[in-house]
Tab-separated table of C-alpha atoms in Angstrom:
chain	number	residue	atom	x	y	z
A	1	MET	CA	1.654	-19.379	-22.155
A	2	HIS	CA	-1.729	-20.734	-20.965
A	3	LEU	CA	-3.113	-18.358	-18.310
A	4	ASN	CA	-4.975	-19.195	-15.116
A	5	GLU	CA	-6.176	-17.375	-11.991
A	6	ASN	CA	-2.922	-18.178	-10.174
A	7	ASP	CA	-0.684	-16.654	-12.833
A	8	PRO	CA	0.737	-13.255	-11.768
A	9	ARG	CA	0.948	-12.248	-15.440
A	10	LEU	CA	-2.851	-12.103	-15.576
A	11	GLN	CA	-3.013	-9.315	-12.994
A	12	ASP	CA	0.041	-7.559	-14.430
A	13	TYR	CA	-1.648	-7.651	-17.843
A	14	LEU	CA	-4.830	-6.100	-16.364
A	15	ASP	CA	-2.763	-3.355	-14.714
A	16	ASP	CA	-0.627	-2.694	-17.801
A	17	ARG	CA	2.558	-3.538	-15.881
A	18	LEU	CA	4.041	-5.914	-18.474
A	19	SER	CA	6.727	-5.065	-20.987
A	20	PRO	CA	5.603	-4.543	-24.615
A	21	SER	CA	7.081	-7.912	-25.617
A	22	GLU	CA	5.237	-9.706	-22.801
A	23	ILE	CA	1.976	-8.017	-23.783
A	24	ARG	CA	2.500	-9.062	-27.411
A	25	ALA	CA	3.157	-12.657	-26.363
A	26	ILE	CA	-0.014	-12.774	-24.271
A	27	GLU	CA	-2.142	-11.158	-26.954
A	28	ASP	CA	-0.788	-13.531	-29.590
A	29	HIS	CA	-1.798	-16.411	-27.333
A	30	LEU	CA	-5.237	-14.923	-26.605
A	31	ALA	CA	-5.896	-14.654	-30.345
A	32	ALA	CA	-5.590	-18.437	-30.555
A	33	CYS	CA	-7.033	-19.563	-27.207
A	34	PRO	CA	-10.755	-19.014	-26.516
A	35	GLU	CA	-10.419	-20.382	-22.967
A	36	CYS	CA	-7.795	-17.812	-21.977
A	37	GLN	CA	-9.760	-15.120	-23.836
A	38	GLY	CA	-12.757	-15.924	-21.632
A	39	LEU	CA	-10.662	-15.797	-18.459
A	40	VAL	CA	-9.062	-12.462	-19.364
A	41	HIS	CA	-12.416	-10.992	-20.371
A	42	HIS	CA	-13.965	-12.057	-17.064
A	43	ALA	CA	-10.973	-10.739	-15.091
A	44	GLN	CA	-11.271	-7.410	-16.916
A	45	GLN	CA	-14.982	-7.273	-16.047
A	46	VAL	CA	-14.293	-7.906	-12.343
A	47	ASP	CA	-11.505	-5.318	-12.346
A	48	ALA	CA	-13.667	-2.696	-14.086
A	49	GLU	CA	-16.581	-3.393	-11.715
A	50	PHE	CA	-14.403	-2.914	-8.661
A	51	ALA	CA	-12.735	0.216	-10.048
A	52	SER	CA	-16.119	1.760	-10.874
A	53	HIS	CA	-17.600	0.777	-7.477
A	54	PHE	CA	-14.789	2.419	-5.544
A	55	ALA	CA	-14.715	5.489	-7.786
A	56	THR	CA	-18.025	6.496	-6.173
A	57	ILE	CA	-16.545	6.459	-2.658
A	58	THR	CA	-15.451	10.023	-1.925
A	59	PRO	CA	-15.792	12.501	0.939
A	60	SER	CA	-18.859	14.736	0.662
A	61	ARG	CA	-18.450	18.012	-1.209
A	62	ASP	CA	-18.684	20.184	1.878
A	63	PHE	CA	-16.282	18.022	3.913
A	64	THR	CA	-13.340	20.437	3.750
A	65	ALA	CA	-15.497	23.447	4.631
A	66	ARG	CA	-16.987	21.624	7.645
A	67	LEU	CA	-13.557	20.488	8.759
A	68	LEU	CA	-12.064	23.985	8.641
A	69	GLN	CA	-15.071	25.331	10.557
A	70	ALA	CA	-14.492	22.655	13.203
A	71	ALA	CA	-10.800	23.611	13.344
A	72	ASN	CA	-11.854	27.252	13.882
A	73	ARG	CA	-14.097	26.205	16.755
A	74	VAL	CA	-11.223	24.242	18.327
A	75	GLY	CA	-9.048	27.333	18.047
A	76	ALA	CA	-5.420	27.784	17.126
A	77	PRO	CA	-3.208	24.932	18.306
A	78	THR	CA	-1.223	25.769	21.407
A	79	PRO	CA	2.383	24.716	21.883
A	80	ALA	CA	2.439	21.146	23.084
A	81	THR	CA	3.128	20.505	26.765
A	82	GLU	CA	6.036	18.243	27.656
A	83	THR	CA	3.590	15.444	28.510
A	84	GLN	CA	1.834	15.763	25.146
A	85	LYS	CA	5.188	15.816	23.337
A	86	GLN	CA	6.331	12.733	25.231
A	87	GLN	CA	3.059	10.943	24.485
A	88	LEU	CA	3.274	11.733	20.781
A	89	GLU	CA	6.939	10.762	20.677
A	90	ASN	CA	6.223	7.404	22.356
A	91	GLU	CA	3.411	6.734	19.910
A	92	MET	CA	5.580	7.620	16.941
A	93	ARG	CA	8.614	5.691	18.207
A	94	SER	CA	6.749	2.400	18.453
A	95	THR	CA	5.436	2.908	14.922
A	96	TRP	CA	8.880	3.910	13.611
A	97	ASN	CA	10.442	0.832	15.196
A	98	ALA	CA	7.847	-1.368	13.535
A	99	GLU	CA	8.375	0.379	10.206
A	100	ASN	CA	12.176	0.098	10.547
A	101	ARG	CA	11.796	-3.642	11.047
A	102	ASN	CA	9.456	-3.759	8.051
A	103	PHE	CA	11.959	-1.826	5.935
A	104	PHE	CA	14.849	-4.200	6.651
A	105	ARG	CA	12.615	-7.212	6.351
A	106	SER	CA	11.481	-5.967	2.962
A	107	GLN	CA	15.125	-5.683	1.807
A	108	LEU	CA	16.010	-9.192	2.945
A	109	PRO	CA	14.807	-11.040	-0.199
A	110	ALA	CA	16.794	-8.682	-2.473
A	111	ALA	CA	19.874	-9.004	-0.239
A	112	LEU	CA	19.595	-12.799	-0.269
A	113	ASP	CA	19.272	-12.735	-4.058
A	114	TRP	CA	22.486	-10.753	-4.354
A	115	LEU	CA	24.234	-13.023	-1.851
A	116	GLY	CA	23.202	-15.998	-3.949
A	117	TYR	CA	24.391	-14.422	-7.213
A	118	SER	CA	27.690	-13.275	-5.748
A	119	THR	CA	28.357	-16.675	-4.159
A	120	ALA	CA	27.681	-18.287	-7.539
A	121	ALA	CA	30.003	-15.726	-9.161
A	122	ALA	CA	32.773	-16.423	-6.638
A	123	VAL	CA	32.460	-20.194	-7.058
A	124	GLY	CA	32.397	-19.781	-10.834
A	125	PHE	CA	35.515	-17.622	-10.760
A	126	TYR	CA	37.298	-20.178	-8.632
A	127	LEU	CA	36.322	-23.079	-10.882
A	128	LEU	CA	37.240	-21.092	-13.987
A	129	SER	CA	40.646	-20.141	-12.684
A	130	HIS	CA	41.560	-23.627	-11.508
A	131	PHE	CA	39.953	-25.961	-14.043
A	132	ALA	CA	38.854	-24.292	-17.268
A	133	LEU	CA	42.143	-22.494	-17.594
A	134	GLY	CA	44.114	-25.618	-16.689
A	135	ALA	CA	46.192	-25.320	-19.854
A	136	PHE	CA	47.551	-21.981	-18.701
A	137	LYS	CA	47.701	-22.916	-15.050
A	138	ALA	CA	51.440	-22.950	-14.798
A	139	GLN	CA	51.842	-19.592	-16.478
A	140	LEU	CA	48.951	-18.062	-14.485
A	141	LYS	CA	50.285	-19.358	-11.209
A	142	THR	CA	53.661	-17.914	-11.977
A	143	ALA	CA	52.203	-14.607	-13.122
A	144	LEU	CA	49.757	-14.171	-10.256
A	145	SER	CA	51.818	-15.954	-7.565
A	146	LEU	CA	48.761	-16.365	-5.439
A	147	PRO	CA	47.612	-19.474	-3.599
A	148	ALA	CA	44.108	-20.811	-4.397
A	149	THR	CA	42.607	-19.721	-1.056
A	150	THR	CA	43.779	-16.151	-1.617
A	151	THR	CA	42.253	-16.170	-5.093
A	152	LEU	CA	38.969	-17.379	-3.633
A	153	ALA	CA	39.045	-14.796	-0.831
A	154	LEU	CA	39.686	-11.976	-3.327
A	155	ALA	CA	36.883	-13.236	-5.564
A	156	ALA	CA	34.497	-13.409	-2.573
A	157	ALA	CA	35.456	-9.882	-1.444
A	158	ALA	CA	34.958	-8.501	-4.968
A	159	ALA	CA	31.612	-10.311	-5.232
A	160	ALA	CA	30.475	-8.978	-1.825
A	161	LEU	CA	31.350	-5.404	-2.846
A	162	PHE	CA	29.513	-5.914	-6.120
A	163	MET	CA	26.510	-7.271	-4.161
A	164	LEU	CA	26.462	-4.268	-1.835
A	165	ALA	CA	26.798	-1.788	-4.705
A	166	GLY	CA	24.058	-3.528	-6.676
A	167	TRP	CA	21.688	-3.584	-3.705
A	168	ALA	CA	22.396	0.089	-2.906
A	169	VAL	CA	21.738	1.147	-6.512
A	170	ALA	CA	18.558	-0.966	-6.759
A	171	SER	CA	17.257	0.307	-3.428
A	172	ARG	CA	18.532	3.903	-3.577
A	173	HIS	CA	15.059	5.440	-3.371
A	174	LYS	CA	14.134	3.375	-0.352
A	175	VAL	CA	17.454	4.078	1.363
A	176	ALA	CA	17.024	7.819	0.718
A	177	ARG	CA	13.482	7.713	2.087
A	178	TRP	CA	14.576	5.733	5.148
A	179	LEU	CA	17.400	8.197	5.824
A	180	SER	CA	15.032	11.161	5.541
A	181	ASP	CA	12.373	9.503	7.698
A	182	PHE	CA	14.343	7.924	10.460
A	183	ALA	CA	17.963	9.055	10.555
A	184	PRO	CA	18.575	11.820	13.152
B	1	MET	CA	6.743	9.761	-3.310
B	2	ASP	CA	6.547	11.893	-6.464
B	3	GLN	CA	8.179	15.291	-6.923
B	4	ALA	CA	4.911	17.253	-6.714
B	5	GLN	CA	4.000	15.673	-3.388
B	6	GLN	CA	7.526	16.152	-2.039
B	7	SER	CA	7.522	19.862	-2.869
B	8	ALA	CA	4.006	20.281	-1.412
B	9	GLU	CA	5.214	18.642	1.827
B	10	ASP	CA	8.285	20.869	1.875
B	11	GLU	CA	6.058	23.921	1.519
B	12	ILE	CA	3.923	22.778	4.466
B	13	ARG	CA	7.028	22.181	6.589
B	14	LYS	CA	8.273	25.696	5.807
B	15	ARG	CA	4.926	27.172	6.865
B	16	LEU	CA	5.017	25.182	10.086
B	17	ALA	CA	8.572	26.267	10.790
B	18	ALA	CA	7.433	29.868	10.290
B	19	GLY	CA	4.545	29.338	12.748
B	20	ASP	CA	1.856	29.746	10.058
B	21	HIS	CA	-0.182	26.785	11.286
B	22	ARG	CA	-3.438	27.806	9.658
B	23	THR	CA	-2.106	27.974	6.103
B	24	ALA	CA	-0.039	24.836	6.649
B	25	PHE	CA	-3.138	22.998	7.850
B	26	GLU	CA	-5.213	24.122	4.864
B	27	ARG	CA	-2.525	22.839	2.468
B	28	LEU	CA	-2.243	19.655	4.481
B	29	VAL	CA	-5.992	19.066	4.236
B	30	GLU	CA	-5.844	19.638	0.471
B	31	LEU	CA	-3.001	17.174	0.109
B	32	PHE	CA	-3.951	14.410	2.538
B	33	SER	CA	-7.651	14.482	3.408
B	34	THR	CA	-8.745	12.177	0.570
B	35	ARG	CA	-6.035	9.618	1.357
B	36	VAL	CA	-6.877	9.686	5.055
B	37	PHE	CA	-10.533	9.222	4.096
B	38	HIS	CA	-9.596	6.228	1.941
B	39	LEU	CA	-7.685	4.684	4.841
B	40	ALA	CA	-10.604	5.265	7.220
B	41	PHE	CA	-13.060	3.806	4.694
B	42	SER	CA	-10.922	0.713	4.151
B	43	MET	CA	-11.220	0.017	7.882
B	44	MET	CA	-14.773	1.190	8.620
B	45	ARG	CA	-16.365	0.264	5.249
B	46	ASN	CA	-19.019	2.918	5.713
B	47	GLU	CA	-18.751	6.352	4.097
B	48	THR	CA	-20.401	8.334	6.888
B	49	GLN	CA	-18.324	6.724	9.615
B	50	ALA	CA	-15.197	7.123	7.492
B	51	GLU	CA	-15.913	10.822	7.065
B	52	ASP	CA	-16.491	11.339	10.794
B	53	LEU	CA	-13.288	9.486	11.583
B	54	THR	CA	-11.360	11.457	8.958
B	55	GLN	CA	-12.520	14.676	10.591
B	56	ASP	CA	-11.399	13.383	14.006
B	57	ILE	CA	-8.001	12.432	12.595
B	58	LEU	CA	-7.441	15.771	10.882
B	59	LEU	CA	-8.541	17.721	13.961
B	60	ARG	CA	-6.100	15.660	15.994
B	61	ILE	CA	-3.393	16.568	13.504
B	62	TRP	CA	-4.463	20.228	13.720
B	63	LYS	CA	-4.086	20.190	17.499
B	64	GLY	CA	-0.792	18.291	17.252
B	65	LEU	CA	0.849	20.547	14.651
B	66	PRO	CA	3.056	22.399	17.176
B	67	GLY	CA	4.418	18.974	18.208
B	68	TYR	CA	5.594	18.099	14.683
B	69	HIS	CA	9.303	18.811	14.411
B	70	GLY	CA	10.056	17.246	11.016
B	71	ASP	CA	11.715	14.171	12.547
B	72	ALA	CA	9.687	11.960	10.242
B	73	SER	CA	8.296	12.849	6.843
B	74	LEU	CA	4.960	14.618	6.990
B	75	SER	CA	3.119	11.792	5.241
B	76	THR	CA	4.602	9.203	7.639
B	77	TRP	CA	3.504	11.308	10.623
B	78	ILE	CA	-0.009	11.834	9.279
B	79	TYR	CA	-0.563	8.224	8.208
B	80	THR	CA	0.700	6.963	11.575
B	81	ILE	CA	-1.772	9.136	13.456
B	82	ALA	CA	-4.516	8.092	11.018
B	83	ARG	CA	-3.808	4.363	11.448
B	84	ASN	CA	-3.639	4.599	15.236
B	85	THR	CA	-6.876	6.582	15.420
B	86	CYS	CA	-8.676	4.117	13.144
B	87	LEU	CA	-7.415	1.125	15.136
B	88	THR	CA	-8.470	2.761	18.421
B	89	GLU	CA	-11.939	3.405	17.003
B	90	LEU	CA	-12.228	-0.190	15.765
B	91	LYS	CA	-11.232	-1.480	19.214
B	92	LYS	CA	-13.840	0.758	20.863
B	93	ARG	CA	-16.512	-0.521	18.487
B	94	SER	CA	-15.631	-4.156	19.070
B	95	ALA	CA	-15.840	-3.594	22.838
B	96	ARG	CA	-19.302	-2.019	22.609
B	97	PRO	CA	-22.421	-4.232	22.642
B	98	THR	CA	-23.851	-4.037	19.138
B	99	VAL	CA	-26.976	-4.944	17.284
B	100	SER	CA	-26.671	-8.411	15.824
B	101	LEU	CA	-25.546	-8.217	12.230
B	102	HIS	CA	-27.794	-11.142	11.406
B	103	GLU	CA	-31.114	-9.560	12.353
B	104	PRO	CA	-33.247	-9.463	9.185
B	105	GLU	CA	-34.088	-5.741	9.572
B	106	PHE	CA	-30.396	-4.891	9.918
B	107	GLU	CA	-29.416	-6.941	6.876
B	108	GLU	CA	-32.175	-5.372	4.816
B	109	GLY	CA	-31.030	-1.932	5.878
B	110	MET	CA	-27.449	-2.716	4.976
B	111	ASP	CA	-28.554	-4.038	1.580
B	112	ARG	CA	-30.349	-0.754	0.849
B	113	LEU	CA	-27.392	1.283	2.098
B	114	SER	CA	-24.902	-0.662	-0.020
B	115	ALA	CA	-27.123	-0.239	-3.074
B	116	LEU	CA	-27.334	3.514	-2.446
B	117	GLN	CA	-23.555	3.781	-2.157
B	118	THR	CA	-23.015	3.046	-5.819
B	119	SER	CA	-23.803	5.366	-8.652
B	120	ASP	CA	-24.267	2.361	-10.929
B	121	PRO	CA	-27.884	2.461	-12.110
B	122	GLU	CA	-28.097	-1.297	-11.647
B	123	ALA	CA	-27.826	-1.503	-7.859
B	124	GLY	CA	-27.347	-5.262	-7.987
B	125	ALA	CA	-23.870	-4.775	-9.450
B	126	GLY	CA	-22.753	-2.664	-6.463
B	127	MET	CA	-24.129	-5.289	-4.103
B	128	ASP	CA	-22.182	-8.013	-5.888
B	129	VAL	CA	-18.896	-6.205	-5.182
B	130	ASN	CA	-19.741	-6.006	-1.474
B	131	LEU	CA	-20.774	-9.681	-1.401
B	132	LEU	CA	-17.472	-10.683	-2.993
B	133	LEU	CA	-15.517	-8.523	-0.545
B	134	GLU	CA	-17.320	-10.166	2.376
B	135	GLN	CA	-15.792	-13.490	1.408
B	136	LEU	CA	-12.227	-12.221	1.805
B	137	PRO	CA	-10.158	-12.286	5.010
B	138	GLU	CA	-10.095	-8.862	6.668
B	139	LYS	CA	-6.477	-8.021	5.807
B	140	TYR	CA	-7.086	-8.776	2.093
B	141	ARG	CA	-10.367	-6.879	2.119
B	142	GLN	CA	-8.663	-3.794	3.530
B	143	VAL	CA	-5.741	-3.922	1.120
B	144	ILE	CA	-7.873	-4.506	-1.982
B	145	THR	CA	-10.241	-1.681	-0.969
B	146	LEU	CA	-7.328	0.726	-0.665
B	147	PHE	CA	-5.793	-0.600	-3.899
B	148	TYR	CA	-8.827	0.453	-5.934
B	149	LEU	CA	-9.397	3.661	-3.975
B	150	GLU	CA	-5.763	4.662	-4.617
B	151	GLN	CA	-5.967	3.995	-8.376
B	152	LYS	CA	-3.984	0.755	-8.094
B	153	SER	CA	-0.874	2.343	-6.562
B	154	TYR	CA	1.055	-0.258	-4.545
B	155	GLU	CA	3.298	2.452	-3.110
B	156	GLU	CA	0.411	4.520	-1.744
B	157	VAL	CA	-1.257	1.458	-0.229
B	158	GLY	CA	2.022	0.519	1.462
B	159	ALA	CA	2.539	4.062	2.768
B	160	LEU	CA	-0.998	4.285	4.141
B	161	LEU	CA	-0.874	0.902	5.843
B	162	GLY	CA	2.796	1.059	6.869
B	163	LEU	CA	3.463	-2.210	5.044
B	164	PRO	CA	6.449	-3.143	2.872
B	165	LEU	CA	5.822	-3.101	-0.872
B	166	GLY	CA	6.395	-6.838	-1.175
B	167	THR	CA	3.724	-7.572	1.424
B	168	VAL	CA	1.254	-5.231	-0.294
B	169	LYS	CA	1.830	-6.888	-3.664
B	170	THR	CA	1.392	-10.349	-2.166
B	171	PHE	CA	-1.845	-9.419	-0.376
B	172	ILE	CA	-3.286	-7.749	-3.465
B	173	PHE	CA	-2.328	-10.669	-5.671
B	174	ARG	CA	-3.993	-13.155	-3.306
B	175	ALA	CA	-7.085	-10.983	-2.848
B	176	ARG	CA	-7.626	-10.596	-6.597
B	177	GLN	CA	-6.925	-14.276	-7.123
B	178	GLN	CA	-9.676	-15.162	-4.615
B	179	LEU	CA	-12.092	-12.596	-6.029
B	180	LEU	CA	-11.661	-14.043	-9.499
B	181	LYS	CA	-12.241	-17.592	-8.268
B	182	LEU	CA	-15.297	-16.555	-6.237
B	183	SER	CA	-16.823	-14.593	-9.093
B	184	ARG	CA	-16.485	-17.582	-11.415
B	185	GLN	CA	-17.801	-20.137	-8.943
B	186	ARG	CA	-21.307	-19.093	-8.012
B	187	PRO	CA	-24.031	-17.509	-10.189
B	188	SER	CA	-25.055	-15.236	-7.249
B	189	HIS	CA	-21.567	-13.773	-7.344
B	190	SER	CA	-21.655	-13.266	-11.059
B	191	LEU	CA	-21.061	-9.756	-12.276
B	192	VAL	CA	-23.298	-10.271	-15.261
B	193	HIS	CA	-25.973	-7.644	-14.806
B	194	SER	CA	-29.416	-9.084	-14.421
B	195	THR	CA	-32.372	-7.230	-15.888
């Protein structure tokens, strides 16, 4: 439970992103550990100092009024020419392509996690059906009438579907956002 | 994106579709100007320059409104224009010959300016934050600046910078890790207020 600067729980604790049980565990430890108490206190000071410093950084009070006056001086926007449209589209497309790549790249760790879990599930199912249930092997084989490779293939297919469903549910907000942003 | 923001964006889109550019722009300014300012500040690190750049960005958006067809979400469109404008401005500044940042008069001026930028009565505290930020790599400095400006919202930082959430979290974690180590190492970086 000892905390240090490299522990992600320290920052999560500062930001109140831990579960109630995790917070309790940390606070129980802090009650008994002066060293960690000192670290957390210092981290809270740094965090509060930064939050208060940046709270003073705002646009000036008359910013909006000056902006709208400038927009009046520019005049009402005219329909874009084909060249301007093409220029804007090219600029946006290169950014969208980069953000598309970022989106899929960001999903890769989650997808790999699910692939790992489902592979483990498929291997476990195979081992269970052929070793742990050895006593009932004869009856099972008769009842199912499936060769081992077919069993494994079915288990892998079920696990892959489960993986896809789990990823889609976990990422539904991102998928919805991606569809609204980039799908035609 | 929360429900309130989504419905505000939908309202702006409807106004644009109806050709009511002026009202749409006013709502857009209300909704996005502070975030665009935060993005500009995270890159320029000077309030006046950030404000000027924010005005340029929003005027560019004003002129480009007829070209927005709803292909991307409004926030994506706006933040993309904001990022590109900021990057173009940074490139222009790096190409221009500048006063040396290490001239004593310049450093003294910057010290006074940084002290004035904080409302903390003990100006030394505000200066300490800037000194700590100076020690960070640029990408961490930008992300951590936006993190505090955006009330610690990873999602908003990611949307403004066009970065995946995982990358934002990693950068913020590493930046705060370094800030904590730096603030504990040297007395001059201490946040204990001197009298």
